[in-house]
Amino acid sequence: VVDPPAIGPDTLEALFDELFPLCRSITGPGLRRSLEILRRHVPFELEHVASGTRVFDWTVPDEWRIHEARLWAPDGKKLADLEDSTLAVVNYSGPVDRELSLDELAPHLHSLPALPDAVPYVTSYYQRSWGFCLPHRVRAALPQGIYRALIRAEHVGGSHGGRLDYGHCTLPGESPREILLSSYLCHPSLANNELSGPLVLASLYDRLRRWKRRRYTYRFVIHPETIGSLCYLWRHGDELRARLAAGLVLTCLGGERDSLSYKRSRSGSSLFDRAIPVLDEQEGLGFRLRDFVPTSGSDERQYCSPGFDLGVGQIARDVYGEYAGYHNSLDDKAFMRIDRLWDSAERIERLLLLTETSGCFLNLSPHGEPQLGKRGLYPNLNSAQTWNDSTDWLRDGRALRDRMLYVLSYSDGKTDMIEIARRAGCPVTALAPAIERLERAELLTLANPPNGART
Amino acid sequence: VVDPPAIGPDTLEALFDELFPLCRSITGPGLRRSLEILRRHVPFELEHVASGTRVFDWTVPDEWRIHEARLWAPDGKKLADLEDSTLAVVNYSGPVDRELSLDELAPHLHSLPALPDAVPYVTSYYQRSWGFCLPHRVRAALPQGIYRALIRAEHVGGSHGGRLDYGHCTLPGESPREILLSSYLCHPSLANNELSGPLVLASLYDRLRRWKRRRYTYRFVIHPETIGSLCYLWRHGDELRARLAAGLVLTCLGGERDSLSYKRSRSGSSLFDRAIPVLDEQEGLGFRLRDFVPTSGSDERQYCSPGFDLGVGQIARDVYGEYAGYHNSLDDKAFMRIDRLWDSAERIERLLLLTETSGCFLNLSPHGEPQLGKRGLYPNLNSAQTWNDSTDWLRDGRALRDRMLYVLSYSDGKTDMIEIARRAGCPVTALAPAIERLERAELLTLANPPNGART
Amino acid sequence: VVDPPAIGPDTLEALFDELFPLCRSITGPGLRRSLEILRRHVPFELEHVASGTRVFDWTVPDEWRIHEARLWAPDGKKLADLEDSTLAVVNYSGPVDRELSLDELAPHLHSLPALPDAVPYVTSYYQRSWGFCLPHRVRAALPQGIYRALIRAEHVGGSHGGRLDYGHCTLPGESPREILLSSYLCHPSLANNELSGPLVLASLYDRLRRWKRRRYTYRFVIHPETIGSLCYLWRHGDELRARLAAGLVLTCLGGERDSLSYKRSRSGSSLFDRAIPVLDEQEGLGFRLRDFVPTSGSDERQYCSPGFDLGVGQIARDVYGEYAGYHNSLDDKAFMRIDRLWDSAERIERLLLLTETSGCFLNLSPHGEPQLGKRGLYPNLNSAQTWNDSTDWLRDGRALRDRMLYVLSYSDGKTDMIEIARRAGCPVTALAPAIERLERAELLTLANPPNGART
């Protein structure tokens, strides 16, 4: 395992600049190269699934290898070139080498009338096709005449080495109970809706590995969107069902907004679903909230499908559909902003830190109250004035003792700290010192509910 | 099995006229004759339980066979005669052939002071007795003198062929999961509170057998009230517990009111309990709602008893106790009205049709989202403008796709379409096209929760 | 088993006067003597746990036997003497026989600056220490000089006969399902916060044994506070889990307030948790309500610990912390008042009587409605006017019949009479006659939910 170097904003920017020009897709050399670059900072273990493999209701597509893609106007001028922009070619285009009239070419051209200077991002993974994307200003002015379309590309089946690649690794915690942090790699040169997620994921890995202790084990996962999370669930879904407390999909973490936005998991009752609104109100995290919807979003749709129902929500800043650059060339570094990624990573780290003491714990001495006195957690001399006067147990001491008693009384493995704090009449974070004291006294541990239970 | 002819309002009226004069009771020839007449239209399979059989806490009474019942005044004038009205004799009267003074006769006479022209309907099933019913105007003017009471009747025990008869049949659907439609036969010449239920049941059988498809299997049951449903549960209760989604008891479906009234099942959470208020509001079914009460009503009291708790509600129009004719001779065809029966059958058919797609379904491909694209249910070319511009997926197409995703995401066999529509922000009926598409694609099926679960 | 004599207020006062001067602690001869005195009235079976025994997270302390405790001023005047007051010595003090300066003595002196005439009650069970308690007025005026402290006391380990004593007994009811009534003995000469509980417990035993019938079995338990309930749970906790419906800890039942106060159990859903607010409102019991807190209180904290979660609440009048005499010599008979104990016992008896018919029952004939007619609980002649006119079934008869039907319909062993009365639209106590009728007809019995379920 590599000991990765620290990641600051400069590292994020250098990573961005190296990753942005690569022609990624849901399979292929661009994806593999991107994973290798990220592995300098996060020790992802790489796995792959062969093209043609049946994965639940899906089939892993043949691996796409694109070598050249150019479109020439009748006058010989280049209209689109993969060398200039990875968006110029419809992702997953098959080979073509033809001369065609404008009418013949038209169905293969994609542009955005509403954003005449932007190049759209178009894919056709599951139906063989080919095409070019270009600004509508150019597209609208094309003259009649004979165009030349050249695409050199292969679709490589599994028996010839075609495959879908992904990576994952964990930062072990004191408990085998896991929190999933997942993002995706598959869009070529897009910034917010591609690189923001993996870069924040890398920053979070760097931050969490420095924590003095981790109660939860953190699982970092990166894969192409949709078919990649399906492959991951196909291979590791049962593990996740056995171990996961909750999870977050990271997407679109740059952009203009000041605050982050949390999309609840399908169940609406996961650890994050319960903790984020309360922590947000009490600690001012600055999160907006969205309900789960299965009709848009990212890989949380797969993680939350009813056969898994894994309690995975999603964190974003400027959500798909909320900004003009969604799936086109306006989604660039200037829009995304490196400092926004840094801020996103900071906020999510803080959320994770607070969440460490927001879930369900288990009282390890549940038959009667434990004897706190013999552990120095309770006064041994019991008198009326002691509680009122003794300097050892002034206001703070008493509040701590009271909170320890609340935590012990309700930590039955099913009641989380959100609920216990409500009963104790204090903020959730005020329970953390009590939790730590009790953990040190070996009276409390993170609960590890059986498979299927969600904290 | 007879292929029954279509039933129009005229058929209902002819049936009514044939059934009305028969002297029915909870056992006996009048009941059997009535079942045979109904079998021309509904292929009821007939069963019986011998008199004297212990049925749960009850004992099936001896079969009552009444041959003649007449009461003469001192002047020889006939005061009451079974030939003129089946209400003239107390139902289940034993034999008598006596001359008596008015004082001796008085305890055997029944009349309604508040409705002096009406003949009451009186029964004494479980305590041997005899009596006559007559208008209070007649009763009040009776002179002193010697009366003659003649009743020729038998009570036939099980060892001599005495029995209680009932009938049932099913219209099979795609799922073995059943919906029960139950009514009763046992009151002699009453219209709303006797024949309205069986006639609407016959009309519903005729309507449902014409449906192009039935998801649920529909079970049609007819028996004497109370002791009949107890016998049915005694024989078929375990079957019902294993198969029933929900049920409806049909009673008092004619009369003056414009709307129908639904009495919830004991659990308050059956398929109909959940669907009717929402469908009523969204589709304007025109149903009034009543809570379950165990103190009045019909056979839903037996179906919902805590040992069965079958989720059976009740549908009525003018409820017992709401009209003057309840259990007396004012409850006739003029009050009931054939057109009201027709209207009741129409409304209930519509309810059943809507309910077919209101319950719990199961996503058959629950691990990840199914690949809708390969089934033509999702565009294969993915680009920002596709969703906005393409003619294939204009507003309707997108709404349909979104609803398919909602249905798939939440169809875990426990969440019904009432809840899914609430989440999707659309009327329940708007999910039906999505359900049908997904059924055709073999991605969805009606859920068949284990015994005891209620959808 | 002794047949205990009746207990009136005079008996309570005589008991009080005999018990008050004894030097009780959580172990030792004073505790044993007190138990023997109470056994004249309540046939407690005595048990003990040897000192040094590990009990859950605790260890039973060595038995404390105190023989003499005196403190002399430099001028030879006695400042504190166990003979005068059992509060004079710190409870569990070890032996000492020393002359000391005032500075050396100071850490061993306890007084209450805010209540300068009161002697505080101080204990040091789990840390060996010694000390004297005296009025602050005396303490503040002590001159410099040489004092003499003499304490003759032993701490006797389990191998030499040291032990912790407690007692318990039951009043059997028709059902093995139990209600726990528990109080404590361990404070020496305190009134409200010591003797009020055991004396009310004795009065309740005397009252309940005179009841014509008891549905529940009542378990009376008395032990030292905290370590005593832990010992009791250690020995009998599994029994309680198997049998307990709910329980009450009795404490501080004298004092100034007019009403009693109920502290809910940890679950908030025990029989008493559900019944008391409703009965209080409907019957004017005069109970104040407190939520469960694990940070103060009495043995309900142990009974409700998450490993047991026994649904035990607490009843008090003037609660610890609400009166100046808490844990000092002001807590005497004049403050406590014998007539208040009598009133507390009366109110709690009434509560228990009402609670007998407030829990969950089981319909013993749950398949269909039972045939009430054959038991004389329903009219056999069925006619419209019968319900309206017959003298047998006037308003009261009908209400009774309706309530029987509600009780039968919902008595599935999980639905309590609080909920059934809500559905029936009547006060909880209005169901009692229906319950009794149905019990006599062997159609209903107190539910005996499996271990863990709480009514």
mmCIF file with all atom_site columns, C-alpha atoms in Angstrom, chain C residues 351-448:
data_model
loop_
_atom_site.group_PDB
_atom_site.id
_atom_site.type_symbol
_atom_site.label_atom_id
_atom_site.label_alt_id
_atom_site.label_comp_id
_atom_site.label_asym_id
_atom_site.label_entity_id
_atom_site.label_seq_id
_atom_site.pdbx_PDB_ins_code
_atom_site.Cartn_x
_atom_site.Cartn_y
_atom_site.Cartn_z
_atom_site.occupancy
_atom_site.B_iso_or_equiv
_atom_site.pdbx_formal_charge
_atom_site.auth_seq_id
_atom_site.auth_comp_id
_atom_site.auth_asym_id
_atom_site.auth_atom_id
_atom_site.pdbx_PDB_model_num
ATOM 1  C CA . LEU C 1 351 ? -55.077 3.069   40.682 1.00 0.00 ? 351 LEU C CA 1
ATOM 2  C CA . LEU C 1 352 ? -54.292 -0.654  40.909 1.00 0.00 ? 352 LEU C CA 1
ATOM 3  C CA . LEU C 1 353 ? -57.969 -1.517  41.000 1.00 0.00 ? 353 LEU C CA 1
ATOM 4  C CA . LEU C 1 354 ? -58.624 0.511   37.860 1.00 0.00 ? 354 LEU C CA 1
ATOM 5  C CA . THR C 1 355 ? -55.540 -0.910  36.196 1.00 0.00 ? 355 THR C CA 1
ATOM 6  C CA . GLU C 1 356 ? -56.864 -4.450  36.640 1.00 0.00 ? 356 GLU C CA 1
ATOM 7  C CA . THR C 1 357 ? -59.232 -3.774  33.729 1.00 0.00 ? 357 THR C CA 1
ATOM 8  C CA . SER C 1 358 ? -57.045 -1.393  31.697 1.00 0.00 ? 358 SER C CA 1
ATOM 9  C CA . GLY C 1 359 ? -54.559 -3.794  30.111 1.00 0.00 ? 359 GLY C CA 1
ATOM 10 C CA . CYS C 1 360 ? -54.685 -6.316  27.306 1.00 0.00 ? 360 CYS C CA 1
ATOM 11 C CA . PHE C 1 361 ? -57.117 -9.195  27.380 1.00 0.00 ? 361 PHE C CA 1
ATOM 12 C CA . LEU C 1 362 ? -57.623 -12.121 25.065 1.00 0.00 ? 362 LEU C CA 1
ATOM 13 C CA . ASN C 1 363 ? -60.869 -13.107 23.386 1.00 0.00 ? 363 ASN C CA 1
ATOM 14 C CA . LEU C 1 364 ? -61.066 -16.856 24.021 1.00 0.00 ? 364 LEU C CA 1
ATOM 15 C CA . SER C 1 365 ? -63.517 -17.416 21.192 1.00 0.00 ? 365 SER C CA 1
ATOM 16 C CA . PRO C 1 366 ? -61.876 -15.293 18.506 1.00 0.00 ? 366 PRO C CA 1
ATOM 17 C CA . HIS C 1 367 ? -63.190 -17.077 15.411 1.00 0.00 ? 367 HIS C CA 1
ATOM 18 C CA . GLY C 1 368 ? -66.349 -15.184 14.603 1.00 0.00 ? 368 GLY C CA 1
ATOM 19 C CA . GLU C 1 369 ? -68.397 -13.494 17.262 1.00 0.00 ? 369 GLU C CA 1
ATOM 20 C CA . PRO C 1 370 ? -69.275 -15.713 20.215 1.00 0.00 ? 370 PRO C CA 1
ATOM 21 C CA . GLN C 1 371 ? -72.966 -16.507 20.497 1.00 0.00 ? 371 GLN C CA 1
ATOM 22 C CA . LEU C 1 372 ? -73.918 -14.130 23.277 1.00 0.00 ? 372 LEU C CA 1
ATOM 23 C CA . GLY C 1 373 ? -77.620 -15.049 23.037 1.00 0.00 ? 373 GLY C CA 1
ATOM 24 C CA . LYS C 1 374 ? -77.191 -18.527 24.466 1.00 0.00 ? 374 LYS C CA 1
ATOM 25 C CA . ARG C 1 375 ? -75.490 -16.992 27.482 1.00 0.00 ? 375 ARG C CA 1
ATOM 26 C CA . GLY C 1 376 ? -78.271 -14.473 28.103 1.00 0.00 ? 376 GLY C CA 1
ATOM 27 C CA . LEU C 1 377 ? -76.051 -11.616 26.982 1.00 0.00 ? 377 LEU C CA 1
ATOM 28 C CA . TYR C 1 378 ? -77.990 -10.854 23.799 1.00 0.00 ? 378 TYR C CA 1
ATOM 29 C CA . PRO C 1 379 ? -81.738 -10.974 23.003 1.00 0.00 ? 379 PRO C CA 1
ATOM 30 C CA . ASN C 1 380 ? -82.856 -14.183 21.292 1.00 0.00 ? 380 ASN C CA 1
ATOM 31 C CA . LEU C 1 381 ? -85.871 -12.591 19.691 1.00 0.00 ? 381 LEU C CA 1
ATOM 32 C CA . ASN C 1 382 ? -84.568 -10.297 16.996 1.00 0.00 ? 382 ASN C CA 1
ATOM 33 C CA . SER C 1 383 ? -86.827 -7.557  15.786 1.00 0.00 ? 383 SER C CA 1
ATOM 34 C CA . ALA C 1 384 ? -86.472 -3.912  15.018 1.00 0.00 ? 384 ALA C CA 1
ATOM 35 C CA . GLN C 1 385 ? -88.544 -2.762  17.945 1.00 0.00 ? 385 GLN C CA 1
ATOM 36 C CA . THR C 1 386 ? -86.878 -5.087  20.401 1.00 0.00 ? 386 THR C CA 1
ATOM 37 C CA . TRP C 1 387 ? -83.807 -2.920  20.474 1.00 0.00 ? 387 TRP C CA 1
ATOM 38 C CA . ASN C 1 388 ? -85.842 0.174   20.922 1.00 0.00 ? 388 ASN C CA 1
ATOM 39 C CA . ASP C 1 389 ? -88.598 -0.880  23.288 1.00 0.00 ? 389 ASP C CA 1
ATOM 40 C CA . SER C 1 390 ? -87.913 -4.003  25.299 1.00 0.00 ? 390 SER C CA 1
ATOM 41 C CA . THR C 1 391 ? -87.422 -3.343  28.947 1.00 0.00 ? 391 THR C CA 1
ATOM 42 C CA . ASP C 1 392 ? -84.693 -5.983  29.146 1.00 0.00 ? 392 ASP C CA 1
ATOM 43 C CA . TRP C 1 393 ? -82.470 -4.090  26.793 1.00 0.00 ? 393 TRP C CA 1
ATOM 44 C CA . LEU C 1 394 ? -83.030 -0.475  27.565 1.00 0.00 ? 394 LEU C CA 1
ATOM 45 C CA . ARG C 1 395 ? -80.236 2.010   27.247 1.00 0.00 ? 395 ARG C CA 1
ATOM 46 C CA . ASP C 1 396 ? -77.976 0.370   29.833 1.00 0.00 ? 396 ASP C CA 1
ATOM 47 C CA . GLY C 1 397 ? -78.395 -3.104  28.462 1.00 0.00 ? 397 GLY C CA 1
ATOM 48 C CA . ARG C 1 398 ? -77.591 -1.981  24.986 1.00 0.00 ? 398 ARG C CA 1
ATOM 49 C CA . ALA C 1 399 ? -74.529 -0.017  26.079 1.00 0.00 ? 399 ALA C CA 1
ATOM 50 C CA . LEU C 1 400 ? -73.284 -3.089  27.946 1.00 0.00 ? 400 LEU C CA 1
ATOM 51 C CA . ARG C 1 401 ? -73.851 -5.327  24.940 1.00 0.00 ? 401 ARG C CA 1
ATOM 52 C CA . ASP C 1 402 ? -72.085 -2.833  22.661 1.00 0.00 ? 402 ASP C CA 1
ATOM 53 C CA . ARG C 1 403 ? -69.109 -2.669  24.995 1.00 0.00 ? 403 ARG C CA 1
ATOM 54 C CA . MET C 1 404 ? -68.913 -6.443  25.173 1.00 0.00 ? 404 MET C CA 1
ATOM 55 C CA . LEU C 1 405 ? -68.737 -6.478  21.391 1.00 0.00 ? 405 LEU C CA 1
ATOM 56 C CA . TYR C 1 406 ? -65.969 -3.853  21.367 1.00 0.00 ? 406 TYR C CA 1
ATOM 57 C CA . VAL C 1 407 ? -64.008 -5.753  23.998 1.00 0.00 ? 407 VAL C CA 1
ATOM 58 C CA . LEU C 1 408 ? -64.372 -9.025  22.084 1.00 0.00 ? 408 LEU C CA 1
ATOM 59 C CA . SER C 1 409 ? -63.587 -7.520  18.712 1.00 0.00 ? 409 SER C CA 1
ATOM 60 C CA . TYR C 1 410 ? -60.334 -5.896  19.747 1.00 0.00 ? 410 TYR C CA 1
ATOM 61 C CA . SER C 1 411 ? -59.074 -8.202  22.502 1.00 0.00 ? 411 SER C CA 1
ATOM 62 C CA . ASP C 1 412 ? -56.361 -9.831  20.471 1.00 0.00 ? 412 ASP C CA 1
ATOM 63 C CA . GLY C 1 413 ? -53.883 -9.818  23.342 1.00 0.00 ? 413 GLY C CA 1
ATOM 64 C CA . LYS C 1 414 ? -52.099 -6.753  21.962 1.00 0.00 ? 414 LYS C CA 1
ATOM 65 C CA . THR C 1 415 ? -54.703 -4.009  22.173 1.00 0.00 ? 415 THR C CA 1
ATOM 66 C CA . ASP C 1 416 ? -55.341 -2.639  25.646 1.00 0.00 ? 416 ASP C CA 1
ATOM 67 C CA . MET C 1 417 ? -58.549 -1.271  27.140 1.00 0.00 ? 417 MET C CA 1
ATOM 68 C CA . ILE C 1 418 ? -57.215 2.274   26.859 1.00 0.00 ? 418 ILE C CA 1
ATOM 69 C CA . GLU C 1 419 ? -57.314 1.879   23.089 1.00 0.00 ? 419 GLU C CA 1
ATOM 70 C CA . ILE C 1 420 ? -60.546 -0.101  23.044 1.00 0.00 ? 420 ILE C CA 1
ATOM 71 C CA . ALA C 1 421 ? -62.318 2.527   25.138 1.00 0.00 ? 421 ALA C CA 1
ATOM 72 C CA . ARG C 1 422 ? -61.085 5.187   22.734 1.00 0.00 ? 422 ARG C CA 1
ATOM 73 C CA . ARG C 1 423 ? -62.594 3.255   19.836 1.00 0.00 ? 423 ARG C CA 1
ATOM 74 C CA . ALA C 1 424 ? -65.821 2.585   21.735 1.00 0.00 ? 424 ALA C CA 1
ATOM 75 C CA . GLY C 1 425 ? -66.075 6.247   22.697 1.00 0.00 ? 425 GLY C CA 1
ATOM 76 C CA . CYS C 1 426 ? -66.464 5.587   26.419 1.00 0.00 ? 426 CYS C CA 1
ATOM 77 C CA . PRO C 1 427 ? -64.342 5.975   29.558 1.00 0.00 ? 427 PRO C CA 1
ATOM 78 C CA . VAL C 1 428 ? -61.980 3.095   30.301 1.00 0.00 ? 428 VAL C CA 1
ATOM 79 C CA . THR C 1 429 ? -63.859 2.221   33.485 1.00 0.00 ? 429 THR C CA 1
ATOM 80 C CA . ALA C 1 430 ? -67.085 1.826   31.510 1.00 0.00 ? 430 ALA C CA 1
ATOM 81 C CA . LEU C 1 431 ? -65.573 -1.307  29.978 1.00 0.00 ? 431 LEU C CA 1
ATOM 82 C CA . ALA C 1 432 ? -65.107 -3.011  33.350 1.00 0.00 ? 432 ALA C CA 1
ATOM 83 C CA . PRO C 1 433 ? -68.680 -4.408  33.599 1.00 0.00 ? 433 PRO C CA 1
ATOM 84 C CA . ALA C 1 434 ? -68.385 -5.779  30.058 1.00 0.00 ? 434 ALA C CA 1
ATOM 85 C CA . ILE C 1 435 ? -65.032 -7.360  30.901 1.00 0.00 ? 435 ILE C CA 1
ATOM 86 C CA . GLU C 1 436 ? -66.474 -8.995  34.006 1.00 0.00 ? 436 GLU C CA 1
ATOM 87 C CA . ARG C 1 437 ? -69.489 -10.388 32.173 1.00 0.00 ? 437 ARG C CA 1
ATOM 88 C CA . LEU C 1 438 ? -67.263 -11.845 29.478 1.00 0.00 ? 438 LEU C CA 1
ATOM 89 C CA . GLU C 1 439 ? -64.851 -13.311 32.029 1.00 0.00 ? 439 GLU C CA 1
ATOM 90 C CA . ARG C 1 440 ? -67.750 -15.016 33.809 1.00 0.00 ? 440 ARG C CA 1
ATOM 91 C CA . ALA C 1 441 ? -68.884 -16.400 30.448 1.00 0.00 ? 441 ALA C CA 1
ATOM 92 C CA . GLU C 1 442 ? -65.314 -17.707 29.901 1.00 0.00 ? 442 GLU C CA 1
ATOM 93 C CA . LEU C 1 443 ? -65.037 -15.683 26.733 1.00 0.00 ? 443 LEU C CA 1
ATOM 94 C CA . LEU C 1 444 ? -62.232 -13.401 27.921 1.00 0.00 ? 444 LEU C CA 1
ATOM 95 C CA . THR C 1 445 ? -59.092 -13.637 29.981 1.00 0.00 ? 445 THR C CA 1
ATOM 96 C CA . LEU C 1 446 ? -56.215 -11.409 30.917 1.00 0.00 ? 446 LEU C CA 1
ATOM 97 C CA . ALA C 1 447 ? -53.631 -11.630 28.150 1.00 0.00 ? 447 ALA C CA 1
ATOM 98 C CA . ASN C 1 448 ? -50.319 -13.186 28.983 1.00 0.00 ? 448 ASN C CA 1
#
